[in-house]
C-alpha positions as a printed NumPy array, in Angstrom:
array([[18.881, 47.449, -6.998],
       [21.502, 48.93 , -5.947],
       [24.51 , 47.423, -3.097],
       [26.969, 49.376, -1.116],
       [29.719, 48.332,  1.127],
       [29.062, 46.819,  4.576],
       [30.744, 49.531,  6.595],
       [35.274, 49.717,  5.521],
       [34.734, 45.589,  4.521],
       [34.909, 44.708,  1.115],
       [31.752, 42.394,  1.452],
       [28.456, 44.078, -0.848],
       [25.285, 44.211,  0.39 ],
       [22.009, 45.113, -1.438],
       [20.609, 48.903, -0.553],
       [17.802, 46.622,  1.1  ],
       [18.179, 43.955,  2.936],
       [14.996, 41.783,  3.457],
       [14.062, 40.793,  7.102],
       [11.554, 38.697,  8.359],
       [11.268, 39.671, 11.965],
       [ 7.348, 39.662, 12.75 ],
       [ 6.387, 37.664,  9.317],
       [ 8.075, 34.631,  8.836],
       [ 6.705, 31.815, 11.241],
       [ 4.113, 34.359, 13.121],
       [ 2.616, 36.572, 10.576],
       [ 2.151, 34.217,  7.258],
       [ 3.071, 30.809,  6.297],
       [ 5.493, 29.154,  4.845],
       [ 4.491, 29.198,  1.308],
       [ 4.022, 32.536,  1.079],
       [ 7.276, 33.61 ,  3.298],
       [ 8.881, 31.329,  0.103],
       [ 7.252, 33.45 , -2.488],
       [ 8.599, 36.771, -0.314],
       [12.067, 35.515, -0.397],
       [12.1  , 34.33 , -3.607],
       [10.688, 37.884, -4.906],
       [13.412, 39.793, -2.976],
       [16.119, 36.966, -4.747],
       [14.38 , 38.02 , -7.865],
       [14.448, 42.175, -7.976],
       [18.108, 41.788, -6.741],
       [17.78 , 41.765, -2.916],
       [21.047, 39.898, -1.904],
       [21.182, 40.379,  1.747],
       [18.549, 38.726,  4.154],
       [18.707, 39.407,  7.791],
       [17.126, 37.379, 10.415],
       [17.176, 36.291, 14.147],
       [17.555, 32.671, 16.587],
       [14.707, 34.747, 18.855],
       [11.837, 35.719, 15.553],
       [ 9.176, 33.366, 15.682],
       [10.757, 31.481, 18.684],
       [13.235, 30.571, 16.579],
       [10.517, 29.241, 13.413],
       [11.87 , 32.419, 11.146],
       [15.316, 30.928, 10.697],
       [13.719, 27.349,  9.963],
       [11.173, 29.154,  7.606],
       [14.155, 30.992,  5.767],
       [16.488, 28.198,  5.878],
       [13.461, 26.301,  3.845],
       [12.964, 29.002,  1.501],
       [16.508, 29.237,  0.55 ],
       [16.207, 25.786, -0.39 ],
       [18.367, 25.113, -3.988],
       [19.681, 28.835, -4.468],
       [23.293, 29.354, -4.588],
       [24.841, 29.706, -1.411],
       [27.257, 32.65 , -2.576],
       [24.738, 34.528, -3.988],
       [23.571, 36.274, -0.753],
       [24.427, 37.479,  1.993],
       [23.067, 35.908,  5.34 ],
       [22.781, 37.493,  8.825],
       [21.507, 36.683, 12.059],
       [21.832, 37.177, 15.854],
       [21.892, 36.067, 19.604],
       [20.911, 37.44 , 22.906],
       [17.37 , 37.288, 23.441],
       [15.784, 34.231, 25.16 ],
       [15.489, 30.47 , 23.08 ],
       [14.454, 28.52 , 25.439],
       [13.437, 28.151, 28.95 ],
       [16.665, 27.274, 30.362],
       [18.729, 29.549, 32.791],
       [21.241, 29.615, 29.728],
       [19.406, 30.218, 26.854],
       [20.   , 33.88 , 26.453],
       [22.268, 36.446, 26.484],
       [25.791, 36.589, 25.21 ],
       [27.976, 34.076, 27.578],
       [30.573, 31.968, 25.64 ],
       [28.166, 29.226, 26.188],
       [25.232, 30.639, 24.761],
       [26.599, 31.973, 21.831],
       [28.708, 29.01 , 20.689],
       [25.156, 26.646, 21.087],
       [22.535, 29.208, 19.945],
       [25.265, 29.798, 16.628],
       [25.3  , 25.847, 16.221],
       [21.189, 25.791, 16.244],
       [21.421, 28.458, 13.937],
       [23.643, 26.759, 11.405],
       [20.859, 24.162, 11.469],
       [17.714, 25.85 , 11.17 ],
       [18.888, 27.825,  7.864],
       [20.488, 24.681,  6.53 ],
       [24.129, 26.706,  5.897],
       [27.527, 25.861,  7.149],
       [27.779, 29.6  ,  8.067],
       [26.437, 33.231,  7.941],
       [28.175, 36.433,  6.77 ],
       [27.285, 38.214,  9.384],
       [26.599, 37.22 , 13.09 ],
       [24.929, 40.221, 15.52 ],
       [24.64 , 40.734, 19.439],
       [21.381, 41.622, 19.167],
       [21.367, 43.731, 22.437],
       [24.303, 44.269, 25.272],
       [24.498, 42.076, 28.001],
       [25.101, 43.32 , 31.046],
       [25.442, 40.315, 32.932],
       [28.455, 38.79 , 30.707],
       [32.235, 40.13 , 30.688],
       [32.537, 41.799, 27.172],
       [36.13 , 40.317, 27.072],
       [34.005, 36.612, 27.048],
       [31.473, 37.685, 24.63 ],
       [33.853, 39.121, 22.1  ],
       [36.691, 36.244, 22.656],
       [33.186, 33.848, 21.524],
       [32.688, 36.108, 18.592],
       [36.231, 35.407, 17.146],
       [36.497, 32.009, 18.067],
       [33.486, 31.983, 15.833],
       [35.014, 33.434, 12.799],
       [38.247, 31.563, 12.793],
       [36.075, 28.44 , 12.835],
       [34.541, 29.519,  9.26 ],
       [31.193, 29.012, 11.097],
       [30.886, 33.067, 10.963],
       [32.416, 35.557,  8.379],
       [31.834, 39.258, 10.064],
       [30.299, 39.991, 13.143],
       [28.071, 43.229, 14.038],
       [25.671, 44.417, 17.133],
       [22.054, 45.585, 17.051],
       [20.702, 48.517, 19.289],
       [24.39 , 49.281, 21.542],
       [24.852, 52.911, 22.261],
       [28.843, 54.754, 21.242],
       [29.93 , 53.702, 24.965],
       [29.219, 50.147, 24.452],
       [30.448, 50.144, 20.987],
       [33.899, 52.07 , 21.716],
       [34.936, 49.8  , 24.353],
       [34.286, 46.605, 22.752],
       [36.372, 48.187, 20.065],
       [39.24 , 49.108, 22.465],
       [39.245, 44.88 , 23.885],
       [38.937, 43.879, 19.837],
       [42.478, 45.783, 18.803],
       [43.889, 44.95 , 22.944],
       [43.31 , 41.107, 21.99 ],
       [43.853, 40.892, 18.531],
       [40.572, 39.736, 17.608],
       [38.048, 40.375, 14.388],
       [36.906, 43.92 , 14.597],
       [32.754, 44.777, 15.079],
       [31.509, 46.051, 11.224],
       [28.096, 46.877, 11.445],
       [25.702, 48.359, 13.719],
       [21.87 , 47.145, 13.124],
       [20.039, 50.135, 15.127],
       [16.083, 51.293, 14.576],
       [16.847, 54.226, 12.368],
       [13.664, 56.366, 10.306],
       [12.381, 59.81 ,  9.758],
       [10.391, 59.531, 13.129],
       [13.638, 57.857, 15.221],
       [17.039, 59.603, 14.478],
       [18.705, 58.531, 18.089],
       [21.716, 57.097, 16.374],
       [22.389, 60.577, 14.569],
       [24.556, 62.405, 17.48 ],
       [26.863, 59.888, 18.809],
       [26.758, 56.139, 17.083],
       [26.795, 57.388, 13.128],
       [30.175, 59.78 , 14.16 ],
       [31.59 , 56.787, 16.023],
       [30.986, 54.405, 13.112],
       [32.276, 56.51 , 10.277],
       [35.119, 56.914, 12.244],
       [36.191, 53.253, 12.928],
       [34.331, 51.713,  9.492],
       [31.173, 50.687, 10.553],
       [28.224, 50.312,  8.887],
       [24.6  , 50.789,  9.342],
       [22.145, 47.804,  8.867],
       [18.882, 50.263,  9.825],
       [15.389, 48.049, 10.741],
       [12.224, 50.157, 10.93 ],
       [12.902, 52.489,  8.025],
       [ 8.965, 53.197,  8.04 ],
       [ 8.415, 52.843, 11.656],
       [ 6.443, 49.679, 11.388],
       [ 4.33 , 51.156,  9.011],
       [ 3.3  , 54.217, 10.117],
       [ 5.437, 56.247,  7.327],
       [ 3.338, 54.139,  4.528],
       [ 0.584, 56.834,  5.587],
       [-2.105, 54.483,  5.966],
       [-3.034, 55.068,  9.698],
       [-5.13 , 58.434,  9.709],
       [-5.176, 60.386, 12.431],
       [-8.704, 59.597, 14.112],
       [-9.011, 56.452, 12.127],
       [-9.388, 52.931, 13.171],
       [-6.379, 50.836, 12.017],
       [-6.954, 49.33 ,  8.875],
       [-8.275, 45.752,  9.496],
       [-5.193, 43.24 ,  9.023],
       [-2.729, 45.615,  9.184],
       [ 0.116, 45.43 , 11.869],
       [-1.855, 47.251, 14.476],
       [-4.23 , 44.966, 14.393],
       [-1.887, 42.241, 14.811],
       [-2.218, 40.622, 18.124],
       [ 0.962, 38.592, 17.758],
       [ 3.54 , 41.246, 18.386],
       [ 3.026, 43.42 , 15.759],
       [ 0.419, 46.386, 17.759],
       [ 2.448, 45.978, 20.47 ],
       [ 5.435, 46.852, 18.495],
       [ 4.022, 50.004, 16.605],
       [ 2.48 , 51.257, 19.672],
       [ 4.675, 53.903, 20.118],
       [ 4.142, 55.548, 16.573],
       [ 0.692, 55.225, 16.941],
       [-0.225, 58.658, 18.421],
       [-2.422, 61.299, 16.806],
       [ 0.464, 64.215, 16.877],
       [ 2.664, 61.592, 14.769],
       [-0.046, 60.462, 12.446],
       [-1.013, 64.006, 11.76 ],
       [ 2.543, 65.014, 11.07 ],
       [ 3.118, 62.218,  8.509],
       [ 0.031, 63.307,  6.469],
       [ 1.987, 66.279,  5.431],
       [ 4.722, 63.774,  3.912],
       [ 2.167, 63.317,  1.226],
       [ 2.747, 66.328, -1.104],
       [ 6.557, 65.736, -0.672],
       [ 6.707, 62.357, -1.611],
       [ 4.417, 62.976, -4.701],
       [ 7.004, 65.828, -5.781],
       [ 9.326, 63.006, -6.201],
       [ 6.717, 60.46 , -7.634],
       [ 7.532, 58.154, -4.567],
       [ 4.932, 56.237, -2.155],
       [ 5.255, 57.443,  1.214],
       [ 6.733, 54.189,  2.343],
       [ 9.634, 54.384, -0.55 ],
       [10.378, 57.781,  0.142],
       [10.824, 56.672,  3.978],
       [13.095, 53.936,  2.672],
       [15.189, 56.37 ,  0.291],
       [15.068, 58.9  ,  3.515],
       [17.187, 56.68 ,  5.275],
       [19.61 , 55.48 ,  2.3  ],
       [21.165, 59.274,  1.944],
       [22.946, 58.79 ,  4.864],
       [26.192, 57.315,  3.396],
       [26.899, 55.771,  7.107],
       [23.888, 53.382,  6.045],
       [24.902, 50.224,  4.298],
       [21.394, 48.719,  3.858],
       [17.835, 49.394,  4.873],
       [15.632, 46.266,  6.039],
       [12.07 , 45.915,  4.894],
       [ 9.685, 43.102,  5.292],
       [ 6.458, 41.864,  3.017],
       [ 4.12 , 39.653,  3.645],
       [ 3.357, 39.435,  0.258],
       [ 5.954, 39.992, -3.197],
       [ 3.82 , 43.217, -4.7  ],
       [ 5.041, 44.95 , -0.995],
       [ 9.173, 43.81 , -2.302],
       [ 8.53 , 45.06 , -5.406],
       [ 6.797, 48.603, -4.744],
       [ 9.837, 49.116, -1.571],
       [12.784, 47.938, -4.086],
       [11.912, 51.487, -6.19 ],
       [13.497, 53.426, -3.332],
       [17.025, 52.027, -3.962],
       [19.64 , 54.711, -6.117],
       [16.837, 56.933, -5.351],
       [18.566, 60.686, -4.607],
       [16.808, 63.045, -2.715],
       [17.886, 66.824, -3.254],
       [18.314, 68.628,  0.459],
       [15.431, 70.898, -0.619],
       [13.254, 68.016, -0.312],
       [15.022, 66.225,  2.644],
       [14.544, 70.25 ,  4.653],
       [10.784, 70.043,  3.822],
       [10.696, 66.541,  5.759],
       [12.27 , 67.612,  8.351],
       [10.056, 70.629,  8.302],
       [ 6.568, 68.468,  8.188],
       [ 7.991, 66.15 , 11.181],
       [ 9.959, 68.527, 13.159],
       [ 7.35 , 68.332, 16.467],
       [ 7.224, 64.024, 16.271],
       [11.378, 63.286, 15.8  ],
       [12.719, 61.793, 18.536],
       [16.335, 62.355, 19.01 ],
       [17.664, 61.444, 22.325],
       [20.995, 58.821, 22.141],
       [19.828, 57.564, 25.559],
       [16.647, 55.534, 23.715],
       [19.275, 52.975, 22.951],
       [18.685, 50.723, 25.774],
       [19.568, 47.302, 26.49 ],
       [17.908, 44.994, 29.089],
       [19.12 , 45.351, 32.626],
       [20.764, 42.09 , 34.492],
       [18.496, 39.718, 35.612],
       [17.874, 40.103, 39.693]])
Protein backbone atom coordinates (compact mmCIF):
# COMPACT_ATOMS: atom_id res chain seq x y z
CA UNK A 1 0.00 0.00 0.00
CA UNK A 2 0.79 2.97 -0.84
CA UNK A 3 -0.61 6.76 0.93
CA UNK A 4 -0.52 10.16 -0.57
CA UNK A 5 -1.40 13.48 0.80
CA UNK A 6 -5.03 14.52 1.44
CA UNK A 7 -5.12 17.40 -1.00
CA UNK A 8 -2.04 20.65 0.29
CA UNK A 9 -2.67 19.04 4.20
CA UNK A 10 -0.01 17.26 5.68
CA UNK A 11 -2.46 14.45 6.92
CA UNK A 12 -1.60 10.74 4.80
CA UNK A 13 -4.09 8.76 3.57
CA UNK A 14 -3.84 5.19 2.11
CA UNK A 15 -4.12 5.06 -2.01
CA UNK A 16 -7.49 3.24 -0.93
CA UNK A 17 -9.62 4.11 1.37
CA UNK A 18 -12.19 1.40 2.43
CA UNK A 19 -15.96 2.38 2.47
CA UNK A 20 -18.80 0.63 3.52
CA UNK A 21 -21.65 2.44 1.90
CA UNK A 22 -24.15 -0.43 0.67
CA UNK A 23 -22.33 -3.35 2.88
CA UNK A 24 -22.02 -2.65 6.30
CA UNK A 25 -25.50 -2.95 8.15
CA UNK A 26 -27.53 -3.75 4.70
CA UNK A 27 -25.47 -6.00 2.63
CA UNK A 28 -23.62 -8.50 5.30
CA UNK A 29 -23.39 -8.75 8.94
CA UNK A 30 -21.53 -7.74 11.44
CA UNK A 31 -19.04 -10.44 11.73
CA UNK A 32 -18.09 -10.44 8.49
CA UNK A 33 -18.09 -6.39 8.00
CA UNK A 34 -15.35 -7.07 11.16
CA UNK A 35 -13.34 -9.48 9.16
CA UNK A 36 -13.54 -6.70 6.02
CA UNK A 37 -12.20 -4.04 8.20
CA UNK A 38 -9.87 -5.88 9.88
CA UNK A 39 -8.41 -7.20 6.36
CA UNK A 40 -8.17 -3.62 4.99
CA UNK A 41 -6.25 -2.72 8.72
CA UNK A 42 -4.17 -5.65 7.78
CA UNK A 43 -2.82 -5.02 3.90
CA UNK A 44 -2.24 -1.37 5.08
CA UNK A 45 -5.58 0.37 4.34
CA UNK A 46 -5.44 3.35 6.85
CA UNK A 47 -8.27 5.46 5.80
CA UNK A 48 -12.00 4.27 6.20
CA UNK A 49 -14.75 6.42 4.96
CA UNK A 50 -18.27 6.17 5.98
CA UNK A 51 -21.67 8.01 6.37
CA UNK A 52 -24.59 9.07 9.46
CA UNK A 53 -27.21 8.19 6.31
CA UNK A 54 -25.52 4.20 5.16
CA UNK A 55 -27.57 1.69 6.61
CA UNK A 56 -29.88 4.30 8.31
CA UNK A 57 -27.23 5.13 10.23
CA UNK A 58 -26.27 0.99 11.28
CA UNK A 59 -22.81 1.41 9.05
CA UNK A 60 -21.25 3.83 11.51
CA UNK A 61 -22.45 1.56 14.56
CA UNK A 62 -21.15 -1.54 12.55
CA UNK A 63 -17.68 0.27 11.98
CA UNK A 64 -17.49 1.85 15.25
CA UNK A 65 -17.78 -2.04 16.55
CA UNK A 66 -15.27 -3.28 14.26
CA UNK A 67 -12.75 -0.78 15.20
CA UNK A 68 -13.12 -2.05 18.54
CA UNK A 69 -9.31 -2.24 20.41
CA UNK A 70 -7.20 -0.83 17.35
CA UNK A 71 -5.24 2.21 17.90
CA UNK A 72 -7.06 5.23 17.45
CA UNK A 73 -4.09 7.09 15.55
CA UNK A 74 -3.54 4.52 13.32
CA UNK A 75 -6.27 5.51 10.78
CA UNK A 76 -7.80 7.86 9.40
CA UNK A 77 -11.69 8.25 9.92
CA UNK A 78 -14.26 10.08 7.74
CA UNK A 79 -17.78 10.60 7.58
CA UNK A 80 -20.64 12.94 6.54
CA UNK A 81 -24.06 14.80 6.95
CA UNK A 82 -26.87 15.93 4.81
CA UNK A 83 -29.02 13.22 3.86
CA UNK A 84 -32.10 12.34 6.00
CA UNK A 85 -31.61 10.42 9.83
CA UNK A 86 -34.63 10.50 10.97
CA UNK A 87 -38.14 11.45 10.42
CA UNK A 88 -38.05 14.76 11.91
CA UNK A 89 -38.44 18.11 9.92
CA UNK A 90 -34.69 18.60 11.10
CA UNK A 91 -32.98 15.65 10.51
CA UNK A 92 -31.29 16.49 7.29
CA UNK A 93 -29.50 18.79 5.50
CA UNK A 94 -26.74 21.09 6.58
CA UNK A 95 -28.42 23.78 9.15
CA UNK A 96 -26.20 24.62 12.21
CA UNK A 97 -28.60 22.47 14.03
CA UNK A 98 -28.37 19.48 12.12
CA UNK A 99 -24.90 19.29 11.75
CA UNK A 100 -23.83 20.00 15.34
CA UNK A 101 -26.53 16.88 16.50
CA UNK A 102 -26.06 14.47 13.55
CA UNK A 103 -21.84 15.10 14.34
CA UNK A 104 -22.65 14.31 18.14
CA UNK A 105 -24.62 10.88 17.04
CA UNK A 106 -21.80 10.26 14.99
CA UNK A 107 -19.15 10.53 17.66
CA UNK A 108 -21.28 7.84 19.32
CA UNK A 109 -22.01 5.31 16.89
CA UNK A 110 -18.13 4.85 15.93
CA UNK A 111 -17.19 5.01 19.58
CA UNK A 112 -14.35 8.03 18.80
CA UNK A 113 -14.04 11.40 20.34
CA UNK A 114 -13.59 12.66 16.72
CA UNK A 115 -13.05 12.03 12.94
CA UNK A 116 -10.32 13.35 10.61
CA UNK A 117 -12.39 14.25 8.22
CA UNK A 118 -16.09 15.48 8.32
CA UNK A 119 -18.01 15.82 4.60
CA UNK A 120 -21.26 17.72 3.35
CA UNK A 121 -22.31 14.98 1.64
CA UNK A 122 -24.41 17.02 -0.92
CA UNK A 123 -25.23 21.05 -1.10
CA UNK A 124 -28.06 22.31 0.55
CA UNK A 125 -29.94 24.61 -0.98
CA UNK A 126 -32.23 25.43 1.62
CA UNK A 127 -29.41 26.55 4.29
CA UNK A 128 -27.22 29.90 4.09
CA UNK A 129 -23.67 28.56 3.22
CA UNK A 130 -22.33 31.29 5.64
CA UNK A 131 -24.40 28.93 8.55
CA UNK A 132 -23.26 25.70 7.24
CA UNK A 133 -19.61 26.58 7.00
CA UNK A 134 -19.59 28.81 10.41
CA UNK A 135 -21.00 24.92 11.89
CA UNK A 136 -18.13 23.30 10.13
CA UNK A 137 -15.46 25.40 12.03
CA UNK A 138 -17.10 25.59 15.16
CA UNK A 139 -16.67 21.89 14.72
CA UNK A 140 -13.00 21.79 14.31
CA UNK A 141 -12.02 24.21 16.99
CA UNK A 142 -14.00 21.94 19.32
CA UNK A 143 -11.43 18.94 18.49
CA UNK A 144 -14.68 17.03 17.71
CA UNK A 145 -13.52 17.32 13.82
CA UNK A 146 -9.92 17.61 12.35
CA UNK A 147 -10.51 18.58 8.40
CA UNK A 148 -13.58 19.02 6.74
CA UNK A 149 -14.42 18.12 2.90
CA UNK A 150 -17.77 17.93 0.57
CA UNK A 151 -19.06 15.04 -1.54
CA UNK A 152 -20.70 15.53 -5.08
CA UNK A 153 -20.62 19.92 -5.15
CA UNK A 154 -19.93 21.23 -8.57
CA UNK A 155 -16.66 24.31 -9.01
CA UNK A 156 -19.56 27.02 -8.36
CA UNK A 157 -20.51 25.62 -5.12
CA UNK A 158 -17.05 24.82 -4.17
CA UNK A 159 -15.47 28.38 -5.14
CA UNK A 160 -17.84 30.30 -3.17
CA UNK A 161 -17.75 28.42 -0.06
CA UNK A 162 -14.07 28.99 -0.50
CA UNK A 163 -14.45 32.80 -0.98
CA UNK A 164 -16.87 32.91 2.77
CA UNK A 165 -13.94 30.36 4.33
CA UNK A 166 -10.85 33.07 3.71
CA UNK A 167 -13.88 36.31 4.17
CA UNK A 168 -14.49 34.73 7.80
CA UNK A 169 -11.42 33.34 8.76
CA UNK A 170 -12.53 29.93 9.09
CA UNK A 171 -10.85 26.22 8.34
CA UNK A 172 -10.52 25.91 4.64
CA UNK A 173 -12.63 22.82 2.57
CA UNK A 174 -9.63 19.95 1.69
CA UNK A 175 -11.18 17.33 -0.08
CA UNK A 176 -13.76 16.75 -2.55
CA UNK A 177 -15.42 13.05 -2.38
CA UNK A 178 -17.08 13.03 -6.06
CA UNK A 179 -18.14 9.61 -8.17
CA UNK A 180 -15.08 9.53 -10.34
CA UNK A 181 -14.23 6.10 -12.90
CA UNK A 182 -13.37 5.27 -16.41
CA UNK A 183 -17.19 5.33 -17.30
CA UNK A 184 -17.90 8.90 -15.17
CA UNK A 185 -15.17 11.62 -15.73
CA UNK A 186 -17.70 14.75 -14.88
CA UNK A 187 -15.28 16.15 -12.38
CA UNK A 188 -12.44 16.29 -15.16
CA UNK A 189 -13.30 19.91 -16.78
CA UNK A 190 -14.06 22.16 -13.99
CA UNK A 191 -13.78 20.59 -10.18
CA UNK A 192 -10.10 18.73 -10.66
CA UNK A 193 -8.67 22.46 -12.15
CA UNK A 194 -10.43 24.17 -9.25
CA UNK A 195 -8.99 21.77 -6.67
CA UNK A 196 -5.41 21.68 -7.80
CA UNK A 197 -5.59 25.15 -7.72
CA UNK A 198 -6.73 25.85 -4.08
CA UNK A 199 -5.20 22.25 -2.55
CA UNK A 200 -7.87 20.02 -2.66
CA UNK A 201 -7.98 16.62 -2.84
CA UNK A 202 -9.92 13.90 -4.39
CA UNK A 203 -11.56 11.14 -2.18
CA UNK A 204 -13.17 9.29 -5.59
CA UNK A 205 -16.23 6.51 -4.64
CA UNK A 206 -17.25 4.28 -7.55
CA UNK A 207 -13.83 3.68 -9.05
CA UNK A 208 -15.49 0.50 -10.83
CA UNK A 209 -18.86 1.89 -11.28
CA UNK A 210 -20.50 -0.38 -8.80
CA UNK A 211 -19.08 -3.18 -10.38
CA UNK A 212 -19.58 -2.99 -13.75
CA UNK A 213 -15.66 -2.36 -14.58
CA UNK A 214 -14.94 -5.91 -12.69
CA UNK A 215 -16.32 -7.25 -16.19
CA UNK A 216 -18.59 -9.66 -14.80
CA UNK A 217 -21.97 -8.38 -16.26
CA UNK A 218 -21.97 -9.62 -20.03
CA UNK A 219 -23.68 -7.92 -22.36
CA UNK A 220 -26.98 -10.11 -22.90
CA UNK A 221 -26.39 -11.89 -19.67
CA UNK A 222 -28.47 -12.19 -16.63
CA UNK A 223 -26.71 -10.60 -13.61
CA UNK A 224 -24.81 -12.96 -11.80
CA UNK A 225 -27.00 -14.29 -8.91
CA UNK A 226 -25.89 -12.34 -5.59
CA UNK A 227 -24.17 -9.83 -7.16
CA UNK A 228 -25.12 -6.07 -6.66
CA UNK A 229 -27.68 -6.06 -9.38
CA UNK A 230 -29.40 -8.44 -7.88
CA UNK A 231 -29.45 -6.68 -4.72
CA UNK A 232 -32.84 -5.46 -3.86
CA UNK A 233 -31.63 -3.30 -0.99
CA UNK A 234 -30.16 -0.41 -2.88
CA UNK A 235 -27.58 -1.89 -4.62
CA UNK A 236 -29.60 -2.57 -8.50
CA UNK A 237 -31.02 0.50 -8.02
CA UNK A 238 -27.71 2.09 -7.66
CA UNK A 239 -25.88 0.39 -10.70
CA UNK A 240 -28.79 0.91 -12.85
CA UNK A 241 -27.35 3.38 -14.81
CA UNK A 242 -24.17 1.32 -15.89
CA UNK A 243 -26.19 -1.43 -16.62
CA UNK A 244 -26.85 -0.89 -20.38
CA UNK A 245 -25.76 -3.18 -23.21
CA UNK A 246 -23.61 -0.28 -25.16
CA UNK A 247 -21.59 0.05 -21.70
CA UNK A 248 -21.26 -3.61 -20.99
CA UNK A 249 -20.10 -4.25 -24.49
CA UNK A 250 -17.56 -1.48 -24.32
CA UNK A 251 -15.98 -2.77 -21.07
CA UNK A 252 -15.42 -6.27 -22.61
CA UNK A 253 -12.76 -4.72 -24.68
CA UNK A 254 -10.94 -3.62 -21.29
CA UNK A 255 -10.05 -7.24 -21.11
CA UNK A 256 -6.95 -7.52 -23.38
CA UNK A 257 -5.69 -4.20 -21.82
CA UNK A 258 -5.83 -5.08 -18.43
CA UNK A 259 -4.16 -8.53 -19.12
CA UNK A 260 -1.20 -6.50 -20.90
CA UNK A 261 -0.59 -5.21 -17.51
CA UNK A 262 -1.37 -8.53 -15.59
CA UNK A 263 -4.22 -6.59 -13.72
CA UNK A 264 -8.01 -7.78 -13.06
CA UNK A 265 -10.31 -5.55 -14.69
CA UNK A 266 -11.51 -4.22 -11.40
CA UNK A 267 -7.68 -3.28 -10.27
CA UNK A 268 -6.91 -1.78 -13.39
CA UNK A 269 -10.21 0.44 -12.88
CA UNK A 270 -8.86 1.24 -9.43
CA UNK A 271 -5.18 2.11 -10.73
CA UNK A 272 -7.18 4.09 -13.71
CA UNK A 273 -8.30 6.45 -11.33
CA UNK A 274 -5.03 6.73 -8.99
CA UNK A 275 -2.89 8.42 -12.08
CA UNK A 276 -4.63 11.37 -11.63
CA UNK A 277 -2.31 13.09 -9.07
CA UNK A 278 -5.52 15.40 -8.06
CA UNK A 279 -6.75 11.96 -6.46
CA UNK A 280 -5.75 11.41 -2.89
CA UNK A 281 -7.48 8.01 -2.38
CA UNK A 282 -9.80 5.67 -4.20
CA UNK A 283 -12.72 3.97 -2.07
CA UNK A 284 -13.55 0.33 -2.54
CA UNK A 285 -15.83 -1.88 -0.62
CA UNK A 286 -15.82 -5.97 0.03
CA UNK A 287 -18.09 -7.93 1.35
CA UNK A 288 -15.70 -10.38 1.93
CA UNK A 289 -11.44 -9.94 2.74
CA UNK A 290 -10.24 -12.03 -0.64
CA UNK A 291 -12.24 -8.79 -2.58
CA UNK A 292 -9.54 -6.20 -0.11
CA UNK A 293 -6.90 -8.18 -0.93
CA UNK A 294 -7.22 -8.74 -4.88
CA UNK A 295 -8.28 -4.45 -5.06
CA UNK A 296 -5.15 -3.49 -2.68
CA UNK A 297 -2.76 -4.79 -5.91
CA UNK A 298 -3.83 -1.66 -7.79
CA UNK A 299 -2.05 0.74 -5.37
CA UNK A 300 1.76 2.20 -6.79
CA UNK A 301 0.45 0.60 -9.81
CA UNK A 302 1.75 3.01 -13.00
CA UNK A 303 0.04 2.89 -16.05
CA UNK A 304 2.11 4.08 -19.22
CA UNK A 305 -0.25 6.67 -21.45
CA UNK A 306 -0.04 4.04 -24.21
CA UNK A 307 -2.17 1.94 -22.16
CA UNK A 308 -4.32 4.70 -20.48
CA UNK A 309 -5.04 5.97 -24.77
CA UNK A 310 -6.18 2.36 -25.48
CA UNK A 311 -8.86 2.77 -22.54
CA UNK A 312 -9.96 5.62 -23.56
CA UNK A 313 -10.07 4.20 -27.02
CA UNK A 314 -12.25 0.89 -25.94
CA UNK A 315 -14.76 3.31 -23.88
CA UNK A 316 -14.78 6.35 -25.91
CA UNK A 317 -18.82 5.89 -27.04
CA UNK A 318 -19.98 5.02 -22.97
CA UNK A 319 -17.85 8.14 -21.03
CA UNK A 320 -19.93 10.47 -19.72
CA UNK A 321 -18.46 13.83 -19.31
CA UNK A 322 -20.86 16.55 -18.66
CA UNK A 323 -19.91 18.84 -15.21
CA UNK A 324 -23.67 19.47 -14.95
CA UNK A 325 -24.23 15.53 -13.61
CA UNK A 326 -23.11 16.94 -10.32
CA UNK A 327 -26.40 17.59 -8.85
CA UNK A 328 -27.58 18.19 -5.50
CA UNK A 329 -31.21 17.82 -4.24
CA UNK A 330 -33.47 20.75 -4.86
CA UNK A 331 -35.21 22.61 -1.64
CA UNK A 332 -37.91 20.94 -0.24
CA UNK A 333 -41.48 22.63 -1.48
Amino acid sequence: MEYRRLGSTGMYVSELTYGNWITHGSQVEAEAATKCVRAALEYGITTLDTADVYAGTRAETVLGKALKGVRRQSYELFTKVYWPTGTGKNDRGLSRKHIMESCNASLKRLKTDYVDLYQAHRFDYETPLEETLGAFDDLIRSGKVLYIGFSEWNAEQIAAALKIQDQKGYYRYISSQPQYSMLWRVIESQVVPLSEKEGIGQIVWSPIAQGVLTGKYLPGKKAPAGSRATDKKGGANMISGFMKEPILEAVQKLVPIAAKVDLTLAQLAIAWVLQNPNVSSAIIGATKPAQIKENVKASGVKLDQSIMSEIDAALKDVITTDPAKTISPKPRA
